[in-house]
Coordinates of C-alpha atoms in Angstrom, one line a residue:
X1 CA 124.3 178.9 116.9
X2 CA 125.9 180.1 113.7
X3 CA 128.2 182.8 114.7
X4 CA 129.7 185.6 112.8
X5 CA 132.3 188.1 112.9
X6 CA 132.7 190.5 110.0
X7 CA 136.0 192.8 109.7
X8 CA 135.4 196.6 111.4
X9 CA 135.1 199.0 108.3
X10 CA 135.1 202.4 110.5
X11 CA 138.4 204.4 109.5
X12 CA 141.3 203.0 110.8
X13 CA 139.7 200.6 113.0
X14 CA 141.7 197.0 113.8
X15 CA 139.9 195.9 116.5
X16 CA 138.1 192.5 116.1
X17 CA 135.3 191.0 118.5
X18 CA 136.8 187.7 118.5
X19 CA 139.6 186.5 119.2
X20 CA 140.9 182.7 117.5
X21 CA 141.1 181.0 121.5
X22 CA 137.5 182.3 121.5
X23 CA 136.7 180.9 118.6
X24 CA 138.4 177.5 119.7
X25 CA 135.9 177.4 122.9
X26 CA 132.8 178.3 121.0
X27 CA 133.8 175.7 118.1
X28 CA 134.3 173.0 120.9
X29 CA 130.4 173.4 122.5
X30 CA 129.4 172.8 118.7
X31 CA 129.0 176.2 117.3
X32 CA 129.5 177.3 113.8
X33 CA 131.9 180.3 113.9
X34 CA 132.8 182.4 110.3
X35 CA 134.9 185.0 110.3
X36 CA 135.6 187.3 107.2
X37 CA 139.1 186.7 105.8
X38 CA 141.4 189.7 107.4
X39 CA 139.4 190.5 110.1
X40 CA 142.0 189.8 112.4
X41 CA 144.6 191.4 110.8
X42 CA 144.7 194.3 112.4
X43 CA 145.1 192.6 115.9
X44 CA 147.7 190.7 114.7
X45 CA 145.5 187.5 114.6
X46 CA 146.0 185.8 111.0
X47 CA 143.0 183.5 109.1
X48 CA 145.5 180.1 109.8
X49 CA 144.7 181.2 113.6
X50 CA 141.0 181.2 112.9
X51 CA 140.8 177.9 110.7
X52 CA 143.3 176.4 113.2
X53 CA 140.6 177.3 116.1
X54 CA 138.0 175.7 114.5
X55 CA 136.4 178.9 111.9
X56 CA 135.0 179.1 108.7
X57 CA 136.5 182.0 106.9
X58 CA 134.1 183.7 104.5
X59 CA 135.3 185.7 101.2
X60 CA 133.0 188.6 102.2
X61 CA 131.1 190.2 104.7
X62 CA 127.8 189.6 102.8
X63 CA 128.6 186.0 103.2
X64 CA 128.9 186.4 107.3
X65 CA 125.5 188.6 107.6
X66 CA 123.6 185.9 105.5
X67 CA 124.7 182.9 107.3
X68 CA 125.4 184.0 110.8
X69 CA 122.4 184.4 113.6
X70 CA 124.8 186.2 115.7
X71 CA 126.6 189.3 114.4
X72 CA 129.6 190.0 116.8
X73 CA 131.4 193.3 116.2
X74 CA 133.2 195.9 117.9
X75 CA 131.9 198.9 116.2
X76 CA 128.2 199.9 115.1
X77 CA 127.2 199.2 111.6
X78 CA 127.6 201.7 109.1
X79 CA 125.5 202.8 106.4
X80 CA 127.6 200.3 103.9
X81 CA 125.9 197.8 106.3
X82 CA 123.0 198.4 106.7
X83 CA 121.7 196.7 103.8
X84 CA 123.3 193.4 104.7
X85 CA 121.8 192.7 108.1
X86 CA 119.0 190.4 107.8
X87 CA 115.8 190.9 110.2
X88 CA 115.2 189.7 113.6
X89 CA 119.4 189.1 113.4
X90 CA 121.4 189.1 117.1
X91 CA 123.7 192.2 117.0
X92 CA 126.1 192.4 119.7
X93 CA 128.4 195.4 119.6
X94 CA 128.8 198.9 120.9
X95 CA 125.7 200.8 119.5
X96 CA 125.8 204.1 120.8
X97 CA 122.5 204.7 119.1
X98 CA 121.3 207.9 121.5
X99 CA 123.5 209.7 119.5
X100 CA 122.6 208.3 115.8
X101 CA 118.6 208.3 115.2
X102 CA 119.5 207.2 111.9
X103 CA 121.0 203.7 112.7
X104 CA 118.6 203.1 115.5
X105 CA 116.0 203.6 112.5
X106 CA 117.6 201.0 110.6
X107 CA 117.8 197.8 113.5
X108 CA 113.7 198.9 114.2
X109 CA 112.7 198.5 110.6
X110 CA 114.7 194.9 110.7
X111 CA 113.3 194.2 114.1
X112 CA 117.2 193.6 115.1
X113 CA 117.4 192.1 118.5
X114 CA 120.2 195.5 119.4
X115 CA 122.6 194.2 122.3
X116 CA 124.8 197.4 123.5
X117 CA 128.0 197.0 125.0
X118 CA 128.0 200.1 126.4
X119 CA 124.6 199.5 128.3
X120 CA 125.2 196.2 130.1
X121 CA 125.0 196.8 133.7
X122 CA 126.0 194.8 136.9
X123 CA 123.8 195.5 140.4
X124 CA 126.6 197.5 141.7
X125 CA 125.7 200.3 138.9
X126 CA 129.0 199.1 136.7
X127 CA 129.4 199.0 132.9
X128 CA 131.9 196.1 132.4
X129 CA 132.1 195.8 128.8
X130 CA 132.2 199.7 128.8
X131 CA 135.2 200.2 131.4
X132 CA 137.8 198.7 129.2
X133 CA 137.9 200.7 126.3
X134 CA 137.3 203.4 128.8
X135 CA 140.3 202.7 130.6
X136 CA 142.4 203.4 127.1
X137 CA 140.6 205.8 125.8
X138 CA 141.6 207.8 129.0
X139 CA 144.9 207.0 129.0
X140 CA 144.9 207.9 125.2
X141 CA 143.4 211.3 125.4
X142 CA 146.6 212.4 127.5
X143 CA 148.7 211.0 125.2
X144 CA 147.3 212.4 122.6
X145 CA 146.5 215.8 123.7
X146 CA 150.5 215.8 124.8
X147 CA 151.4 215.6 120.9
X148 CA 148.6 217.5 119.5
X149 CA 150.4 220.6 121.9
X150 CA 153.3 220.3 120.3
X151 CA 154.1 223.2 117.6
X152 CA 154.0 220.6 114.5
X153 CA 150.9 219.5 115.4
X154 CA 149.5 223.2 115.6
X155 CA 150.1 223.7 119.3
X156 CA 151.1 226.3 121.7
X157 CA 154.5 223.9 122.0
X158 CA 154.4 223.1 125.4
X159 CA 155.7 220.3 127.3
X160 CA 153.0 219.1 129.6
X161 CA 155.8 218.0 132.4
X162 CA 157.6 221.0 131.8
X163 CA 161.4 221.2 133.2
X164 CA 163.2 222.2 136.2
X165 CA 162.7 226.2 136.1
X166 CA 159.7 226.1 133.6
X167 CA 156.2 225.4 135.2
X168 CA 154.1 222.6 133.3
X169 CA 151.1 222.3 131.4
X170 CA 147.7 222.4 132.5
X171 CA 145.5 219.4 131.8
X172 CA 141.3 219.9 132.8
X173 CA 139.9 216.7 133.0
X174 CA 135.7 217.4 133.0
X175 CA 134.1 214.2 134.6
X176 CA 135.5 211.9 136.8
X177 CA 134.7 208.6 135.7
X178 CA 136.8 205.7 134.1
X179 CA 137.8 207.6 131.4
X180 CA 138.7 210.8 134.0
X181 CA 140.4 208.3 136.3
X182 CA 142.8 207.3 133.7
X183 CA 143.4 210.5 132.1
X184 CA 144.4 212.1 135.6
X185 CA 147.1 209.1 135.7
X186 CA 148.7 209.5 132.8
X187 CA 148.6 213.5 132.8
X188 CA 150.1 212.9 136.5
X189 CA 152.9 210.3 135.0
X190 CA 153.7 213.2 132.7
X191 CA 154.2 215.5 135.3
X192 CA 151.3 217.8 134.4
X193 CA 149.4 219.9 136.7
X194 CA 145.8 218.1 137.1
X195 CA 142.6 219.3 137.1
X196 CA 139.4 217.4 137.2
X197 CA 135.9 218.0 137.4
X198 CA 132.7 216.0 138.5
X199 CA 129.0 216.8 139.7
X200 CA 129.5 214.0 142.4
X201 CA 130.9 215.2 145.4
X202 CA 131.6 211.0 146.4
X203 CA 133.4 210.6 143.4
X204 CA 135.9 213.2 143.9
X205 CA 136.3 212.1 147.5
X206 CA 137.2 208.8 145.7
X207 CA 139.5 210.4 143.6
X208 CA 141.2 212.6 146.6
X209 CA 142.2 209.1 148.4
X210 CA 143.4 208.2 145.2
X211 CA 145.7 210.6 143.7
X212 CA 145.7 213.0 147.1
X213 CA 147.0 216.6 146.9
X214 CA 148.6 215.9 143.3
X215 CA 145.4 216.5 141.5
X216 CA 143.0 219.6 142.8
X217 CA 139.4 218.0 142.3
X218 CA 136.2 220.7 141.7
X219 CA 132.6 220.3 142.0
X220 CA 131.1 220.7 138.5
X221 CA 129.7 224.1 137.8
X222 CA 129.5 226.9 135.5
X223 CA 131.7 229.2 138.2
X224 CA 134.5 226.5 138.1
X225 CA 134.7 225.4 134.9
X226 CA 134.9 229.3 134.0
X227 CA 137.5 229.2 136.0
X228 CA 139.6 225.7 135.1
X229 CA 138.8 225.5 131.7
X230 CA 140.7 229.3 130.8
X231 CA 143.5 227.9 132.6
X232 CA 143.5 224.5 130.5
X233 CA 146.6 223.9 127.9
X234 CA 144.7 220.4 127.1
X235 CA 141.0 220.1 128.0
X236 CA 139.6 216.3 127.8
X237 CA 135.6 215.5 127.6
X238 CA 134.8 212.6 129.9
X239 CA 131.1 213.2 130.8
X240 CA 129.0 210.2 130.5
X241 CA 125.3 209.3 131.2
X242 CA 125.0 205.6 130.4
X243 CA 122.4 204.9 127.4
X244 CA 121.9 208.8 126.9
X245 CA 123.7 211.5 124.5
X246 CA 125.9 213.5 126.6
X247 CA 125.1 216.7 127.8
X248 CA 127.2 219.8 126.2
X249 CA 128.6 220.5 129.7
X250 CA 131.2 222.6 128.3
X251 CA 130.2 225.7 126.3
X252 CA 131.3 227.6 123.2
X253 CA 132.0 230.8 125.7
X254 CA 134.0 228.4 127.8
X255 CA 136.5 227.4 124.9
X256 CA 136.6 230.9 123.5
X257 CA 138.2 231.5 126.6
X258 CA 141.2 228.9 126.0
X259 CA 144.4 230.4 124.6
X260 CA 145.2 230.1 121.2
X261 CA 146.8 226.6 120.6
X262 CA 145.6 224.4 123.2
X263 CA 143.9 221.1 123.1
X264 CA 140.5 219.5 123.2
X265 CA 140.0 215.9 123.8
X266 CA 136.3 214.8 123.6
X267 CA 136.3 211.4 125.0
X268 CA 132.4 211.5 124.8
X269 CA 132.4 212.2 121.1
X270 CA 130.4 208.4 121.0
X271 CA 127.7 209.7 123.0
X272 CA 127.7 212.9 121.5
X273 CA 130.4 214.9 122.6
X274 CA 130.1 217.2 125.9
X275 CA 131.9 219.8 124.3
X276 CA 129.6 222.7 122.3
X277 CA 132.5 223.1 119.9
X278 CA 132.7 219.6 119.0
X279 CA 130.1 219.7 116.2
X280 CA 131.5 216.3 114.3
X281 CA 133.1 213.1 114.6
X282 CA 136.9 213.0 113.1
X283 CA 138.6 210.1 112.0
X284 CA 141.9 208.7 112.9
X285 CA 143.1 209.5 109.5
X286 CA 141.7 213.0 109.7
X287 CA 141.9 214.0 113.3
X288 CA 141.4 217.3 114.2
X289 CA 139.9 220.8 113.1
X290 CA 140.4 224.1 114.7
X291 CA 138.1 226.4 115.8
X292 CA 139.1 229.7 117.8
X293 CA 142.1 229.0 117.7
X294 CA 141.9 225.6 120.0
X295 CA 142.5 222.4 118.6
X296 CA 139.8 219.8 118.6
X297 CA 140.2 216.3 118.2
X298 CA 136.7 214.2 118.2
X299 CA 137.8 210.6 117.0
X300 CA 134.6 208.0 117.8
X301 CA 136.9 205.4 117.9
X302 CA 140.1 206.1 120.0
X303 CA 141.1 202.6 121.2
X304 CA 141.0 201.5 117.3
X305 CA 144.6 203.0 117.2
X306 CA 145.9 200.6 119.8
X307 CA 144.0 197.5 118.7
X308 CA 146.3 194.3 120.1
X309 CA 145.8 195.7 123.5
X310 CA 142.1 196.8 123.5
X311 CA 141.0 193.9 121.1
X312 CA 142.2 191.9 124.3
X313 CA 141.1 194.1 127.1
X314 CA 137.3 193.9 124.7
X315 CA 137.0 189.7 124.3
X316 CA 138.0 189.2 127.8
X317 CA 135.2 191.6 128.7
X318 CA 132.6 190.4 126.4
X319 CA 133.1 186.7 125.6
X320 CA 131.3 185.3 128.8
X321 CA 128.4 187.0 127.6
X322 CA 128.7 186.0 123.9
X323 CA 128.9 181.9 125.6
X324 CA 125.5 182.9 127.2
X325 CA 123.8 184.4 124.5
X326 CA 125.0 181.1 122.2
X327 CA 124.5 178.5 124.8
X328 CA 120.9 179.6 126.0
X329 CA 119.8 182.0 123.1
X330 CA 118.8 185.5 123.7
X331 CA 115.6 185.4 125.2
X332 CA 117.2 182.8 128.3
X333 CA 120.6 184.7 128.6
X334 CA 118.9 187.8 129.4
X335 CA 116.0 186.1 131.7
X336 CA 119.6 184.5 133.4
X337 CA 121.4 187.3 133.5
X338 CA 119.9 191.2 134.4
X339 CA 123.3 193.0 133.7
X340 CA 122.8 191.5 130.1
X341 CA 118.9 192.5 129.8
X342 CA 120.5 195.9 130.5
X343 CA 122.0 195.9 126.9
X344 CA 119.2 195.3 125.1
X345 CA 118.2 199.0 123.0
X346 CA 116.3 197.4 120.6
X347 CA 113.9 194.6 120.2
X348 CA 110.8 193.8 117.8
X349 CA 110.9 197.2 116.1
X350 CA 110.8 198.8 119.8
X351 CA 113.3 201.0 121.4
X352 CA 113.8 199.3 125.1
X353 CA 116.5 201.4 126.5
X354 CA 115.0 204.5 128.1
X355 CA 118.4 206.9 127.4
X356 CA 118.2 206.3 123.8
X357 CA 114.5 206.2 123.8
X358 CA 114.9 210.0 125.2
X359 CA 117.3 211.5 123.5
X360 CA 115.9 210.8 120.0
X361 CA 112.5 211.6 121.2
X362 CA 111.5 207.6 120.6
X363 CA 108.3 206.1 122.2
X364 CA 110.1 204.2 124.9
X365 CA 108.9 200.0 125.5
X366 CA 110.2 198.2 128.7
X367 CA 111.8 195.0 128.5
X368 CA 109.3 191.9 129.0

């Protein structure tokens, strides 16, 4: 299979889907690999590491759509791609499409075979190519959220740990998944007092045995996030519903409520945001926006800042799928492997993931 890997064009993203010892294993079972020139740059992976590992580097990313029948990414396409994907191509990537009619258009018209990261699902009801950018993007949103407070940033100028004598700052954590999980670490690690927030009674049990008395775990409803989020300094989104936008669980009333100065973190931006005041996606070169006095930071892309680490934690996730959709093609990998069928959103002009299908109002096709 001809392979290819164009270089992420979303602001300020480094992340690359393959990695050169990737490339080196997929070379060796007699695959043709090219990679755009400086597409691992940003990982800290040159073009000698690519040619070294057995890649073609191609001048262009016009050059990688044309040739490659597999188009590896880390990112969805943006509109200045759109016109270079080719029909009935393999896309592999994050899609998030339930929250971008517009793209999902797009791979219909070219019949693109649509494989979702985000949607691939094990028996046990776990996203594995999801839970590693989750995993950063938590821990990010803390440490984010820690410097947005800070008076130069436009915060209230707290320290989230506080000091002996001076209490420290409140950090809400709504939804208590990966992304929660990790959040609540690295708020605790700072020393801030932790709040977090779930409609799954289990899950906070889960998180009790975890973290124990240090965090104070709520059941998700209107009455208590009233009551958590007016006492938030930094309020992180973490709400997901695999495959489907993500419900505005938090309200404009609710943030209206927030003192002047404090943070918003919406994790679920991707998806949609779960936040009724996040109403747009920032970049990493233009982060935030106020609104009521709260600042909001909406970034679609979080783990693009860090992107040695999550370019890593990604290829180790994804690349045992990438050998079986190369090895067996498509249609066998996913007849082989049901956590891999679970990725496919779009196929022959159809829309075969039933969360996407939804929440653009889609007719919605099963999987054959």
């Amino acid at each position: 299979m001809i392979i290819g890997v164009p270089k992420e064009i979303k602001d300020n993203e480094g992340r690359v889907s393959l990695t050169p010892a990737g490339s080196r294993v997929l070379a060796r079972m007699g695959h043709k690999i090219i990679v755009e020139a400086g597409a691992g740059l940003g990982s800290g992976f040159q073009d000698s590491e690519y040619r070294e590992s057995g890649a073609t580097i191609a001048e262009s990313a016009a050059q990688v759509y044309q040739e490659a029948d597999l188009i590896l990414k880390v990112k969805e396409p943006l509109p200045a791609e759109y016109s270079l994907l080719r029909e009935r191509q393999i896309l592999f990537t994050y899609l998030h499409l339930a929250a971008d009619k517009t793209l999902t258009e797009v791979l219909l018209a070219k019949k693109i075979v649509g494989i979702a990261y985000e949607t691939i699902r094990t028996e046990d009801g776990s996203l594995p190519l999801l839970a590693p950018m989750s995993e950063i993007a938590g821990k990010m949103s803390v440490q984010i959220g820690a410097r947005l407070l800070e008076k130069a940033w436009g915060g209230k100028g707290i320290l989230l740990g506080g000091v002996p004598g001076v209490a420290p700052g409140v950090v809400v954590i709504v939804g208590g998944g990966t992304v929660g999980a990790c959040a609540a670490k690295i708020a605790l690690g700072l020393g801030a007092e932790v709040w977090v927030l779930d409609v799954n009674t289990d899950r906070l049990r889960y998180l009790d045995d975890i973290f124990g008395s240090r965090i104070k775990t709520l059941v998700s409803n209107v009455y208590n996030l009233e009551h958590a989020i007016s006492k938030a300094d930094l309020l992180v989104g973490a709400v997901l519903i695999a495959g489907y936008r993500a419900p505005k669980i938090v309200t404009q009333e609710m943030v209206q409520e927030m003192a002047p100065g404090s943070v918003i973190v919406d994790v679920a931006i991707d998806q949609g945001g779960c936040i009724e005041t996040v109403d747009r996606v920032t970049t990493h070169s233009n982060p935030t926006f106020e609104k009521f006095g709260v600042i909001h930071y909406s970034v679609a892309n979080i783990p693009g800042a860090v992107p040695r680490t999550a370019t890593l934690a990604l290829t180790s996730a994804t690349f045992p799928y990438v050998l079986e959709i190369a090895n067996k093609g498509w249609e066998r990998a996913i007849s082989d492997n049901k956590a891999l069928a679970q990725g496919i959103n779009t196929l022959d002009g159809k829309v075969t993931n039933k969360g996407v299908a939804e929440s653009l109002d889609l007719p919605y096709h099963e999987l054959i």
